[in-house]
CSV table of C-alpha atoms and ligand atoms in Angstrom, one decimal:
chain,number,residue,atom,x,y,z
A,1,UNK,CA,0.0,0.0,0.0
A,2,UNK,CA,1.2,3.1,-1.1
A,3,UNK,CA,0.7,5.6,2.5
A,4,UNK,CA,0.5,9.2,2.8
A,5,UNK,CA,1.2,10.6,6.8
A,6,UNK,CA,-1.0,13.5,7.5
A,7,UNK,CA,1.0,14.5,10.8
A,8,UNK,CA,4.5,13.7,11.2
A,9,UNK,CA,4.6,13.9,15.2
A,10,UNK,CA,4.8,11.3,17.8
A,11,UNK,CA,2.1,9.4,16.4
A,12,UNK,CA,2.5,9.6,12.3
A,13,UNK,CA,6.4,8.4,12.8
A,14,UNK,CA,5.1,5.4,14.6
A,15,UNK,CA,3.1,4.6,12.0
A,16,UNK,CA,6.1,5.1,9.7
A,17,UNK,CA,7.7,2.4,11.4
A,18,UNK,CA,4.9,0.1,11.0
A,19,UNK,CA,4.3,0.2,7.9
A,20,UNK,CA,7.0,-0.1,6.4
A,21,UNK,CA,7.2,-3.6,8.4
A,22,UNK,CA,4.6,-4.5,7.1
A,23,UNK,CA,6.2,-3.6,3.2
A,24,UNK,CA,4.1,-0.3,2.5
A,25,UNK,CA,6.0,2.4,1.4
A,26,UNK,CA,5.1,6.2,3.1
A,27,UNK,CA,4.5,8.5,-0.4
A,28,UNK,CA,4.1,11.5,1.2
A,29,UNK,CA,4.7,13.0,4.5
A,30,UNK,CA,3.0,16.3,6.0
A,31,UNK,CA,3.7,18.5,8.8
A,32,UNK,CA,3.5,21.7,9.9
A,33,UNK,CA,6.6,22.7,7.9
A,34,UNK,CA,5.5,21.5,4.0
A,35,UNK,CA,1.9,22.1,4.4
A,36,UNK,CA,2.1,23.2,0.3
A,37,UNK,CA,3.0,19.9,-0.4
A,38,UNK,CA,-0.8,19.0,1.0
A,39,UNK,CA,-2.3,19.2,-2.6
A,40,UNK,CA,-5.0,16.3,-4.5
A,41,UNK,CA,-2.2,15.7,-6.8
A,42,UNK,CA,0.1,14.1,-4.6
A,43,UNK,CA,-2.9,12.6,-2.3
A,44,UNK,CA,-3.8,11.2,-5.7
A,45,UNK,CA,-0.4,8.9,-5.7
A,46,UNK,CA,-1.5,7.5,-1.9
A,47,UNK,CA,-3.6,4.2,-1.8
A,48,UNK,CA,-4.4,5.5,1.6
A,49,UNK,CA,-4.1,8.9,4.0
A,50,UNK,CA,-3.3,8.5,7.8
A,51,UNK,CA,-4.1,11.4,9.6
A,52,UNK,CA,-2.7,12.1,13.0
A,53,UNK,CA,-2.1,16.6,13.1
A,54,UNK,CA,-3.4,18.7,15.5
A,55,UNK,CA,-7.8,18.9,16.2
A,56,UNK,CA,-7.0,22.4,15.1
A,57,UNK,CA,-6.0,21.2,11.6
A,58,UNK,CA,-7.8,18.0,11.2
A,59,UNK,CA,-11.1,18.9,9.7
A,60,UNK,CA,-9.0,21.0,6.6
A,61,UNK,CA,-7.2,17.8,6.2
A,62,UNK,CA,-10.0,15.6,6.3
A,63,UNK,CA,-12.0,17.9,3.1
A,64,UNK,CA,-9.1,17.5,0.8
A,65,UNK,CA,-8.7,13.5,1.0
A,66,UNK,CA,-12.5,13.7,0.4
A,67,UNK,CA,-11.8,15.9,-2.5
A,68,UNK,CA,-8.7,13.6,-3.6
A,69,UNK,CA,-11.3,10.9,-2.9
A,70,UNK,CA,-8.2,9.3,-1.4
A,71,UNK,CA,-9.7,6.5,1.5
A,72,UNK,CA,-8.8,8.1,5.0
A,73,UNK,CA,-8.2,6.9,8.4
A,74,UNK,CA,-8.3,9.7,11.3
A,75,UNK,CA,-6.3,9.1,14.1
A,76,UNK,CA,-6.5,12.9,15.4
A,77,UNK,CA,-9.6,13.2,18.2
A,78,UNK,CA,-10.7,16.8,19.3
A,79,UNK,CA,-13.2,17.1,16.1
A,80,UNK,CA,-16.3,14.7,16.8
A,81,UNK,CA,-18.8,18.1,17.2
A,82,UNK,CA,-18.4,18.1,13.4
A,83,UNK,CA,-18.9,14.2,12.8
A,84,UNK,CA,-22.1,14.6,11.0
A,85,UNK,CA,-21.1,17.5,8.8
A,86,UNK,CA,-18.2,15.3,7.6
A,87,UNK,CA,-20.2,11.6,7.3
A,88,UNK,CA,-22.4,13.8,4.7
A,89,UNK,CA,-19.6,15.2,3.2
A,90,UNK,CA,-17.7,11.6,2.5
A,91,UNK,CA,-21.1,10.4,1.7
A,92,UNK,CA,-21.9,13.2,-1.0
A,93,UNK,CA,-18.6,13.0,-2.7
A,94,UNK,CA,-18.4,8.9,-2.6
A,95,UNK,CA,-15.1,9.0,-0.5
A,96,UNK,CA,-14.3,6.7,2.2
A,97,UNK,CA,-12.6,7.9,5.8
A,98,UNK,CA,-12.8,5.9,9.1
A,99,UNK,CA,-12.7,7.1,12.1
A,100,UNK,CA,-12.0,6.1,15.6
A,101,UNK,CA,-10.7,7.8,18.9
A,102,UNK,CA,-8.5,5.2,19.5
A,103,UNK,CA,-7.1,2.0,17.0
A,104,UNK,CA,-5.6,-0.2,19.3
A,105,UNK,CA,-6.9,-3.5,19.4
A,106,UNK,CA,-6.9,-3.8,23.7
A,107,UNK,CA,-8.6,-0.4,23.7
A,108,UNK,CA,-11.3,-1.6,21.4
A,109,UNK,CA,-11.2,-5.0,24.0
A,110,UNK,CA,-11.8,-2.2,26.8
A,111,UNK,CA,-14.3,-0.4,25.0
A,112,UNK,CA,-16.3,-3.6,24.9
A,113,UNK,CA,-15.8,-4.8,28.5
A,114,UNK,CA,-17.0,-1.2,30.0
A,115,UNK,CA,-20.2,-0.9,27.7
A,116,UNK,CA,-20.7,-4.6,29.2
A,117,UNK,CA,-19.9,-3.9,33.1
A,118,UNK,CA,-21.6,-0.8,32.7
A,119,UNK,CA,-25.0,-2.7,31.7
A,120,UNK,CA,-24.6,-5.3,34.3
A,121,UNK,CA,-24.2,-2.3,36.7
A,122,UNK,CA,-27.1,-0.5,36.2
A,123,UNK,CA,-28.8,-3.0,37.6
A,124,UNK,CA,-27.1,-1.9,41.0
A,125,UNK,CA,-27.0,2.0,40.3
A,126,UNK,CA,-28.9,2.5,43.6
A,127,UNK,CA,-25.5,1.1,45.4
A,128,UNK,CA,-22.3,1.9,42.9
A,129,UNK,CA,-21.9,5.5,41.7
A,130,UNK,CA,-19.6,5.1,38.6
A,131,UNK,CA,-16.5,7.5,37.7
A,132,UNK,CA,-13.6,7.7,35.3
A,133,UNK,CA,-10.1,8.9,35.3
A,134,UNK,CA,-7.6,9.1,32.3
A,135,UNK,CA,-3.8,10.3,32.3
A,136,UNK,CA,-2.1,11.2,29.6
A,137,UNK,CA,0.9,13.2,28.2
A,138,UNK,CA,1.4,17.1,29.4
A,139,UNK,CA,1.3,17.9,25.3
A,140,UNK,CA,-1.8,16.3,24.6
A,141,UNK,CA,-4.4,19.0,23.8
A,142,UNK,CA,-7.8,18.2,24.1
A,143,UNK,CA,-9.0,17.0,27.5
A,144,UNK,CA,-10.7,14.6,28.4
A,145,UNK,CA,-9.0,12.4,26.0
A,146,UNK,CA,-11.0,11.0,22.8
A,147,UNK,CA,-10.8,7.7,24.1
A,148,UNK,CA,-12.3,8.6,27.7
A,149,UNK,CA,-15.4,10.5,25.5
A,150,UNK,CA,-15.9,7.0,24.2
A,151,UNK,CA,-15.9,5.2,27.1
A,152,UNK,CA,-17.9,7.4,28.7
A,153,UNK,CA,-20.7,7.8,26.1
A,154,UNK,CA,-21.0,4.1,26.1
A,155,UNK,CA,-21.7,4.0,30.0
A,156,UNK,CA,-24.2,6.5,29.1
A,157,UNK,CA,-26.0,4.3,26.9
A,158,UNK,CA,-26.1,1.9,29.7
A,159,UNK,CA,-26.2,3.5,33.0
A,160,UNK,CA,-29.2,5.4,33.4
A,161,UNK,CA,-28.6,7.2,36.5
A,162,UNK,CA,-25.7,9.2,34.8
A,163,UNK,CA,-27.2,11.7,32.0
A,164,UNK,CA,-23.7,13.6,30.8
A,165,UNK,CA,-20.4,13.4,31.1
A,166,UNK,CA,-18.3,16.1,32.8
A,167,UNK,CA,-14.3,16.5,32.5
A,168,UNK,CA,-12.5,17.7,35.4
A,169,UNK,CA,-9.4,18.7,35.3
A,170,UNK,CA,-7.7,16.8,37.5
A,171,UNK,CA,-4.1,17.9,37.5
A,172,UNK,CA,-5.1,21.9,38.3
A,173,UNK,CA,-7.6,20.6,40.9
A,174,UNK,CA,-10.4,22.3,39.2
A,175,UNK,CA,-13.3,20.5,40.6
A,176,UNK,CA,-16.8,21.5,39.7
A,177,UNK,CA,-19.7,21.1,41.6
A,178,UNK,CA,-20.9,17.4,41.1
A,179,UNK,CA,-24.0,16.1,40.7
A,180,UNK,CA,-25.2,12.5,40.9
A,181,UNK,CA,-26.5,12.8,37.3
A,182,UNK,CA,-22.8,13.7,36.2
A,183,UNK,CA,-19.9,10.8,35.3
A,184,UNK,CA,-16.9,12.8,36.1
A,185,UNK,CA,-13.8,12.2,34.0
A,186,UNK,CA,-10.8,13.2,36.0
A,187,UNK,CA,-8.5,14.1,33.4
A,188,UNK,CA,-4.9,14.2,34.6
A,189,UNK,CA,-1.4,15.2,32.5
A,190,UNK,CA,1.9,14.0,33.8
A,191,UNK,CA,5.0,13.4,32.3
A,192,UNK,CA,5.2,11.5,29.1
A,193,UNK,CA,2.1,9.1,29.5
A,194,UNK,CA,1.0,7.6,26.4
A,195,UNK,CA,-2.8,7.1,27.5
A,196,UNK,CA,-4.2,5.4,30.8
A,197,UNK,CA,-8.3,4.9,31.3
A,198,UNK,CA,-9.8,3.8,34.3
A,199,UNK,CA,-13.4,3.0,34.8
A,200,UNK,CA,-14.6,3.1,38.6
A,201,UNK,CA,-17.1,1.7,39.9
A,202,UNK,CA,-17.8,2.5,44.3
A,203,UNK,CA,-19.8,1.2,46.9
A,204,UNK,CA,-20.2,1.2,50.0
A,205,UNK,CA,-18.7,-1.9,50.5
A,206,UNK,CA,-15.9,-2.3,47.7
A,207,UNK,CA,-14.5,-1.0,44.7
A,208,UNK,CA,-14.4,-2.6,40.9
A,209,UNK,CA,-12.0,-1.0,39.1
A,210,UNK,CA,-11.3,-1.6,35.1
A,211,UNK,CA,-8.1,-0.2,33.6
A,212,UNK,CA,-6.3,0.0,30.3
A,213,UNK,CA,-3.0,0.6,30.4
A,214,UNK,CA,-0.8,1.5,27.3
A,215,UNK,CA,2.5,1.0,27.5
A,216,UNK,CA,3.4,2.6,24.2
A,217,UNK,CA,2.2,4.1,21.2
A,218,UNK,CA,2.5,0.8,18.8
A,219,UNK,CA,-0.6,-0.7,19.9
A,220,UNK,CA,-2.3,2.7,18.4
A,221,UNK,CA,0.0,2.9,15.4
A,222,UNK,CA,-0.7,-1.0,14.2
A,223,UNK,CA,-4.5,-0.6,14.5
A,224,UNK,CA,-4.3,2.6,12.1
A,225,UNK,CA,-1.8,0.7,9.4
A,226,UNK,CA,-4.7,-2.0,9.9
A,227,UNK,CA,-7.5,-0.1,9.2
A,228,UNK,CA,-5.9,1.5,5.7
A,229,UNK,CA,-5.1,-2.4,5.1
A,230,UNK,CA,-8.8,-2.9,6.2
A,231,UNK,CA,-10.3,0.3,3.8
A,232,UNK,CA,-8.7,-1.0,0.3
A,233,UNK,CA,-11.5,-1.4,-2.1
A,234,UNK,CA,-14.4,-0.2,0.6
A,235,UNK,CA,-16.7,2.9,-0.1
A,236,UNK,CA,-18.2,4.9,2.9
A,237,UNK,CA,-18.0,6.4,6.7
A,238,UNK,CA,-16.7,3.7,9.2
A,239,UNK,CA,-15.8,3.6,13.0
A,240,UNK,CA,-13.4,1.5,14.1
A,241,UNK,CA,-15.6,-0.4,16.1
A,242,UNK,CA,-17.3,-1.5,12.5
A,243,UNK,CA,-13.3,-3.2,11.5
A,244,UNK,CA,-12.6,-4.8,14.8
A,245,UNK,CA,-16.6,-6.7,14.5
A,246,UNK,CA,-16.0,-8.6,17.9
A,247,UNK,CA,-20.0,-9.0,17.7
A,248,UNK,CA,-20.3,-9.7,21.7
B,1,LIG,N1,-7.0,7.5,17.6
B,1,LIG,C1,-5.9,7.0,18.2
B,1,LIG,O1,-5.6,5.8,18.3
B,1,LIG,C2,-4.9,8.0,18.7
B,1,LIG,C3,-3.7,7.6,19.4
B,1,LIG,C4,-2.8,8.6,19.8
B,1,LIG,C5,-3.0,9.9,19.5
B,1,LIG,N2,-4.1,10.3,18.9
B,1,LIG,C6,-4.4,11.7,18.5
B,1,LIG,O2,-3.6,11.9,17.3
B,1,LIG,C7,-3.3,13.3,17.2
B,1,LIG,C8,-1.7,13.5,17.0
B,1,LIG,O3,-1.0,12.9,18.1
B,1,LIG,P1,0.6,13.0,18.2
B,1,LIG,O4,0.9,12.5,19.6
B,1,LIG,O5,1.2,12.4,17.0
B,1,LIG,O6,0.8,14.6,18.2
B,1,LIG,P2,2.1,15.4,17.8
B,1,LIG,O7,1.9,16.8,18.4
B,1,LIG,O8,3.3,14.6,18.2
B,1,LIG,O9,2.1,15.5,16.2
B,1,LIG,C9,1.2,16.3,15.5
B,1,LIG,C10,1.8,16.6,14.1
B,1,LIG,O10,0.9,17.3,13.3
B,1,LIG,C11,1.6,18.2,12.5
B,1,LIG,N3,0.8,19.2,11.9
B,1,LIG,C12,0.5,20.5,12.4
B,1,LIG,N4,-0.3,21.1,11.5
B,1,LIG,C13,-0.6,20.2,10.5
B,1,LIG,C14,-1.3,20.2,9.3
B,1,LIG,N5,-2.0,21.3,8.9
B,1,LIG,N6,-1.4,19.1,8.5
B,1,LIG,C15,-0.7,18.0,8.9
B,1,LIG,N7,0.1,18.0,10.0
B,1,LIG,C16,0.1,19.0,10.8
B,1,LIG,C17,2.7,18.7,13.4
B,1,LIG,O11,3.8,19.3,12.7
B,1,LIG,C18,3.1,17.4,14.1
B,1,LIG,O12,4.1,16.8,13.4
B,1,LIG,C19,-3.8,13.9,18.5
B,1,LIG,O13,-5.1,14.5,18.3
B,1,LIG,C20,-3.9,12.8,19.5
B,1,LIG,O14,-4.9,12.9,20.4
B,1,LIG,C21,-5.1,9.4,18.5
């Protein structure tokens, strides 16, 4: 597969690395610094665009792979306000993008196991109030993470006592006023954390806690090589729930 990196930071030289392991070969690479060379032409020479940038930059980069008609996987989180708007855009112009807050294949495992516990749970809502915490990175800019929105929009679905989340940012102790309707998503930034999501569930008597732990960015990098792998030859607006299909 013949790969162009949207976002040549932490993330889109992992995916370098990946890929060409796997024997694809990077066409074109775009950062901040050679944003001219961002043109359909050269998209038009990619079998596939990865994009991981900046939520500041992502929706711009997004219009011109549908424009390019150039199948797209979007790593970057930070832009799901505008998910709609660009579903109908992909749709209209008979492109192909998936998206998905998080690739790795253990987060989408995670993802799975909350929206389960969280079902079972609600059965008990009257004796477990149910919280999240995530820790990431001190250059990660939205907050909470992508990843945390999707765990806790899934709890949402399944926990009725909780009606929205709210973030809270953890690390400048700014702690709103909470109410028992709210899932609070302490959102903490240390160091050089690559992404840590906790789901809480507390009682009176005990505590379940589930956690997912990355240890690196690989996990992220494979699942976004995968899913270009995954989009050859498909039309249309995917999560990345739709390529992992573990039909639980
Ligand atoms: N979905 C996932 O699995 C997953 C995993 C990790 C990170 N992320 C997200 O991916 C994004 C990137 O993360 P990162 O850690 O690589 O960030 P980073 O800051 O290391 O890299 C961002 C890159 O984007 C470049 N950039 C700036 N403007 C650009 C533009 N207009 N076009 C293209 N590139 C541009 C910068 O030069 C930089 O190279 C973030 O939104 C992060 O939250 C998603």
């Amino acid at each position: 597969m013949k790969i162009a990196l949207l976002g040549y930071g932490k993330m889109g030289k992992m995916i370098e690395s990946i890929a060409l392991d796997r024997n694809h070969e990077i066409v074109l690479k775009i950062d901040e610094s050679n944003i001219h060379e961002l043109t359909v032409e050269n998209l038009q020479k990619a079998d596939v665009a990865i994009e991981f940038s900046t939520p500041a930059t992502v929706l711009a980069n997004i219009q011109i792979c549908i424009d390019a008609q150039v199948p797209l996987v979007v790593g970057t989180t930070g832009w799901y306000g505008q998910l709609q708007q660009v579903k109908d855009a992909c749709l209209a112009a008979n492109s192909t993008v998936m998206y998905g807050s998080n690739f790795s294949v253990g987060v989408n495992i995670f993802f799975q196991i909350s929206k389960i516990a969280a079902k079972m749970m609600n059965n008990f809502s009257d004796q477990y109030d149910v919280g999240m915490e995530e820790i990431h990175h001190i250059h990660k800019l939205d907050s909470p993470s992508g990843t945390a929105i999707t765990i806790a929009e899934d709890i949402l679905e399944e926990f009725k006592t909780k009606k929205e989340w709210v973030d809270v940012n953890a690390s400048e102790n700014n702690v709103t006023q909470h109410r028992p309707e709210h899932l609070i998503i302490e959102s903490y930034r240390e160091g050089e954390v690559p992404g840590t999501h906790a789901v809480i569930y507390d009682s009176d008597v005990d505590r379940i806690e589930l956690k997912h732990v990355a240890h690196g960015r690989q996990g992220f990098a494979l699942g976004a090589v995968l899913a270009g792998e995954w989009l050859q030859g498909k039309k249309g607006f995917y999560s990345v729930k739709e390529m992992y299909n573990f039909n639980v």
